[in-house]
Short mmCIF file of C-alpha atoms in Angstrom, two decimals:
data_model
loop_
_atom_site.label_atom_id
_atom_site.label_comp_id
_atom_site.label_asym_id
_atom_site.label_seq_id
_atom_site.Cartn_x
_atom_site.Cartn_y
_atom_site.Cartn_z
CA LYS F 101 -39.66 -95.28 -39.56
CA GLN F 102 -36.09 -96.27 -38.77
CA GLU F 103 -35.01 -99.78 -39.75
CA VAL F 104 -31.68 -101.29 -38.77
CA THR F 105 -30.19 -104.28 -40.56
CA GLN F 106 -27.15 -106.31 -39.55
CA ILE F 107 -25.15 -108.53 -41.85
CA PRO F 108 -24.16 -111.31 -41.50
CA ALA F 109 -26.71 -112.86 -39.15
CA ALA F 110 -24.11 -115.37 -38.02
CA LEU F 111 -20.35 -115.67 -38.37
CA SER F 112 -17.85 -118.32 -37.31
CA VAL F 113 -14.10 -117.67 -37.62
CA PRO F 114 -10.88 -119.15 -36.21
CA GLU F 115 -9.23 -117.48 -33.28
CA GLY F 116 -6.81 -114.68 -34.16
CA GLU F 117 -8.61 -113.44 -37.27
CA ASN F 118 -9.67 -109.85 -37.76
CA LEU F 119 -13.33 -109.42 -38.63
CA VAL F 120 -15.91 -106.83 -39.59
CA LEU F 121 -19.57 -106.70 -38.61
CA ASN F 122 -21.90 -104.54 -40.65
CA CYS F 123 -24.88 -102.42 -39.70
CA SER F 124 -27.08 -100.29 -41.96
CA PHE F 125 -29.89 -97.90 -41.11
CA THR F 126 -32.55 -96.29 -43.28
CA ASP F 127 -32.96 -92.88 -41.62
CA SER F 128 -29.73 -90.88 -41.51
CA ALA F 129 -31.17 -88.37 -39.02
CA ILE F 130 -29.64 -90.10 -36.03
CA TYR F 131 -28.18 -88.67 -32.82
CA ASN F 132 -25.81 -91.55 -32.27
CA LEU F 133 -25.18 -95.18 -32.99
CA GLN F 134 -24.32 -97.66 -30.27
CA TRP F 135 -22.78 -101.14 -30.45
CA PHE F 136 -23.55 -103.75 -27.78
CA ARG F 137 -22.69 -107.34 -27.07
CA GLN F 138 -25.18 -109.75 -25.56
CA ASP F 139 -24.17 -113.03 -23.97
CA PRO F 140 -26.74 -115.86 -23.73
CA GLY F 141 -29.28 -115.21 -20.98
CA LYS F 142 -27.68 -111.89 -20.13
CA GLY F 143 -28.33 -108.23 -20.68
CA LEU F 144 -26.55 -105.92 -23.07
CA THR F 145 -23.06 -104.58 -22.54
CA SER F 146 -22.34 -101.27 -24.22
CA LEU F 147 -19.17 -101.45 -26.35
CA LEU F 148 -18.94 -98.19 -28.26
CA LEU F 149 -21.10 -95.14 -28.91
CA ILE F 150 -20.50 -92.91 -31.92
CA GLN F 151 -22.09 -89.48 -31.92
CA SER F 152 -23.58 -88.30 -35.22
CA SER F 153 -20.77 -85.76 -35.60
CA GLN F 154 -18.06 -88.42 -35.22
CA ARG F 155 -16.61 -90.82 -37.76
CA GLU F 156 -15.23 -93.51 -35.48
CA GLN F 157 -14.58 -94.66 -31.93
CA THR F 158 -11.98 -97.09 -30.62
CA SER F 159 -11.76 -99.17 -27.47
CA GLY F 160 -8.98 -101.71 -27.19
CA ARG F 161 -9.32 -104.23 -30.02
CA LEU F 162 -12.63 -102.74 -31.14
CA ASN F 163 -13.12 -99.98 -33.67
CA ALA F 164 -16.50 -98.69 -34.83
CA SER F 165 -17.04 -96.38 -37.77
CA LEU F 166 -20.04 -94.35 -38.83
CA ASP F 167 -20.98 -93.03 -42.27
CA LYS F 168 -24.27 -91.19 -41.89
CA SER F 169 -24.61 -90.27 -45.54
CA SER F 170 -24.60 -93.89 -46.64
CA GLY F 171 -26.44 -95.12 -43.54
CA ARG F 172 -23.73 -97.55 -42.47
CA SER F 173 -21.67 -98.47 -39.47
CA THR F 174 -19.06 -101.18 -39.06
CA LEU F 175 -17.58 -102.83 -36.00
CA TYR F 176 -14.03 -104.07 -36.50
CA ILE F 177 -12.66 -106.65 -34.08
CA ALA F 178 -8.92 -107.21 -34.21
CA ALA F 179 -7.16 -110.44 -33.23
CA SER F 180 -10.36 -112.21 -32.24
CA GLN F 181 -10.45 -114.41 -29.12
CA PRO F 182 -12.88 -117.15 -27.97
CA GLY F 183 -14.14 -114.73 -25.31
CA ASP F 184 -15.43 -112.49 -28.09
CA SER F 185 -18.10 -115.08 -28.89
CA ALA F 186 -21.46 -113.39 -28.36
CA THR F 187 -24.27 -111.68 -30.25
CA TYR F 188 -23.36 -108.18 -31.38
CA LEU F 189 -26.12 -105.62 -31.73
CA CYS F 190 -26.11 -102.18 -33.25
CA ALA F 191 -28.73 -99.60 -32.36
CA ALA F 192 -29.56 -96.14 -33.71
CA SER F 193 -30.94 -93.25 -31.70
CA ARG F 194 -33.09 -90.57 -33.30
CA GLY F 195 -33.10 -88.38 -30.24
CA ALA F 196 -35.20 -88.27 -27.12
CA ASP F 197 -36.68 -91.70 -27.59
CA GLY F 198 -35.62 -95.29 -27.54
CA LEU F 199 -33.04 -97.09 -29.59
CA THR F 200 -33.88 -98.97 -32.79
CA PHE F 201 -32.01 -102.26 -32.83
CA GLY F 202 -30.88 -104.62 -35.53
CA LYS F 203 -31.40 -108.34 -35.02
CA GLY F 204 -27.74 -108.88 -34.32
CA THR F 205 -24.79 -110.88 -35.58
CA HIS F 206 -24.18 -114.15 -33.73
CA LEU F 207 -20.40 -114.50 -33.58
CA ILE F 208 -18.48 -117.68 -32.77
CA ILE F 209 -14.71 -117.62 -32.42
CA GLN F 210 -13.27 -121.11 -32.78
CA PRO F 211 -10.35 -121.90 -30.45
CA ASN T 233 -21.26 -98.45 -8.21
CA ALA T 234 -24.22 -100.66 -9.06
CA GLY T 235 -25.48 -100.86 -12.61
CA VAL T 236 -29.10 -101.08 -13.71
CA MET T 237 -30.90 -103.53 -11.45
CA GLN T 238 -33.92 -105.47 -12.61
CA ASN T 239 -36.04 -107.84 -10.60
CA PRO T 240 -37.17 -110.45 -10.65
CA ARG T 241 -34.76 -112.15 -13.07
CA HIS T 242 -37.37 -114.77 -13.89
CA LEU T 243 -41.13 -114.48 -13.51
CA VAL T 244 -43.74 -117.12 -14.19
CA ARG T 245 -47.40 -116.21 -14.47
CA ARG T 246 -50.56 -117.98 -15.55
CA ARG T 247 -52.75 -116.54 -18.25
CA GLY T 248 -54.95 -113.76 -16.86
CA GLN T 249 -52.64 -112.83 -13.98
CA GLU T 250 -50.72 -109.58 -13.59
CA ALA T 251 -46.98 -109.21 -14.03
CA ARG T 252 -44.95 -106.45 -12.38
CA LEU T 253 -41.38 -105.87 -13.50
CA ARG T 254 -39.08 -103.54 -11.59
CA CYS T 255 -36.10 -101.49 -12.69
CA SER T 256 -33.74 -99.40 -10.60
CA PRO T 257 -31.59 -97.16 -12.84
CA MET T 258 -27.92 -96.50 -12.33
CA LYS T 259 -27.19 -94.02 -9.57
CA GLY T 260 -27.72 -90.48 -10.83
CA HIS T 261 -29.65 -91.53 -13.94
CA SER T 262 -33.09 -90.02 -14.40
CA HIS T 263 -33.96 -91.46 -17.83
CA VAL T 264 -35.40 -94.98 -18.06
CA TYR T 265 -36.27 -97.02 -21.14
CA TRP T 266 -38.06 -100.36 -21.43
CA TYR T 267 -37.51 -102.83 -24.27
CA ARG T 268 -38.95 -106.23 -25.13
CA GLN T 269 -37.09 -109.07 -26.81
CA LEU T 270 -39.35 -111.73 -28.25
CA PRO T 271 -37.90 -115.13 -29.18
CA GLU T 272 -36.01 -114.94 -32.49
CA GLU T 273 -36.62 -111.19 -32.76
CA GLY T 274 -34.60 -108.11 -32.00
CA LEU T 275 -35.13 -105.77 -29.09
CA LYS T 276 -38.09 -103.44 -29.53
CA PHE T 277 -38.48 -100.12 -27.78
CA MET T 278 -41.57 -99.87 -25.57
CA VAL T 279 -41.51 -96.72 -23.44
CA TYR T 280 -39.26 -93.88 -22.30
CA LEU T 281 -39.77 -92.25 -18.91
CA GLN T 282 -38.24 -89.56 -16.79
CA LYS T 283 -39.09 -89.08 -13.15
CA GLU T 284 -42.89 -88.93 -12.86
CA ASN T 285 -43.32 -88.43 -16.62
CA ILE T 286 -43.89 -90.65 -19.63
CA ILE T 287 -41.96 -89.06 -22.50
CA ASP T 288 -42.59 -91.54 -25.30
CA GLU T 289 -44.82 -94.62 -25.16
CA SER T 290 -45.07 -95.17 -28.90
CA GLY T 291 -43.82 -98.76 -28.62
CA MET T 292 -46.18 -99.78 -25.88
CA PRO T 293 -49.17 -102.00 -26.70
CA LYS T 294 -52.34 -99.94 -26.32
CA GLU T 295 -54.00 -102.30 -23.86
CA ARG T 296 -52.90 -104.15 -20.72
CA PHE T 297 -49.44 -102.53 -20.56
CA SER T 298 -48.50 -99.55 -18.41
CA ALA T 299 -45.32 -98.05 -17.03
CA GLU T 300 -44.40 -95.59 -14.33
CA PHE T 301 -41.31 -94.03 -12.84
CA PRO T 302 -42.31 -92.43 -9.54
CA LYS T 303 -40.42 -89.72 -7.71
CA GLU T 304 -39.20 -92.32 -5.24
CA GLY T 305 -38.51 -95.95 -6.00
CA PRO T 306 -37.95 -98.04 -9.10
CA SER T 307 -39.62 -97.87 -12.47
CA ILE T 308 -42.43 -100.42 -12.87
CA LEU T 309 -43.63 -102.10 -16.05
CA ARG T 310 -47.04 -103.60 -15.42
CA ILE T 311 -48.78 -106.13 -17.65
CA GLN T 312 -52.37 -106.93 -16.80
CA GLN T 313 -54.24 -110.09 -17.81
CA VAL T 314 -51.14 -111.67 -19.33
CA VAL T 315 -51.39 -113.88 -22.41
CA ARG T 316 -48.95 -116.44 -23.85
CA GLY T 317 -47.72 -113.90 -26.39
CA ASP T 318 -46.36 -111.73 -23.56
CA SER T 319 -43.64 -114.33 -22.91
CA ALA T 320 -40.38 -112.52 -23.60
CA ALA T 321 -37.32 -110.97 -22.04
CA TYR T 322 -37.98 -107.44 -20.83
CA PHE T 323 -34.97 -105.14 -20.53
CA CYS T 324 -34.63 -101.83 -18.80
CA ALA T 325 -31.98 -99.25 -19.65
CA SER T 326 -31.04 -95.95 -18.09
CA SER T 327 -29.05 -92.93 -19.16
CA ASP T 328 -27.77 -89.74 -17.62
CA THR T 329 -29.15 -86.95 -19.80
CA GLY T 330 -31.05 -88.67 -22.58
CA ALA T 331 -30.37 -88.94 -26.28
CA VAL T 332 -26.67 -88.13 -26.56
CA GLN T 333 -25.61 -90.37 -23.69
CA PRO T 334 -25.16 -94.15 -23.85
CA GLN T 335 -27.90 -96.33 -22.48
CA HIS T 336 -26.85 -98.87 -19.86
CA PHE T 337 -28.87 -102.06 -19.69
CA GLY T 338 -29.92 -104.38 -16.90
CA ASP T 339 -29.81 -108.17 -17.16
CA GLY T 340 -33.52 -108.33 -17.95
CA THR T 341 -36.57 -110.14 -16.62
CA ARG T 342 -37.53 -113.37 -18.37
CA LEU T 343 -41.32 -113.59 -18.29
CA SER T 344 -42.94 -116.95 -18.94
CA ILE T 345 -46.68 -117.36 -19.27
CA LEU T 346 -48.15 -120.79 -18.57
#
């Protein structure tokens, strides 16, 4: 059974800092790994999806990496802004079924 | 180009009543997933459907819960005889061709049981 863990559970940093969010998964037989952000009372916004054959994906100030062999993914946020404050979730897909989510990292960017 | 639409956004039911949650996938998407987010817990997969078929319901409670995705119309998650423990946010997601494509989420339905 796939288990996804995210560290840290919460993070507060000053505006402008670069930061890394960590995600680990127990079953390396994944199809892809997806990073989302969730704002309070809202749904999930997809940020990046990394296929199992890929090592990383980039979108603007965000970069996500995937190391299947070690069961790890990281989300790197460059030059953080207050608008980046949200809960960040990673989720692993084993195939034709649903995603397995971590509990998220609650991120606060201090102005 | 509407995203995934869920309604209602908020639903209040008394214990023993039925709750019906609706999800219209993104245009062109034929794969629908339902998830539940309990307070202080992560999102948990419930069921995966394609048009008129349940593909995987391994995350669905065995009793009182059912889901459908008819040929026409939205996907429905139905909870019969609701109990306080059913209070949660229920999210629907859709994708184009399944596993290798990203899932796009709706804003969820917040279900409160009195």
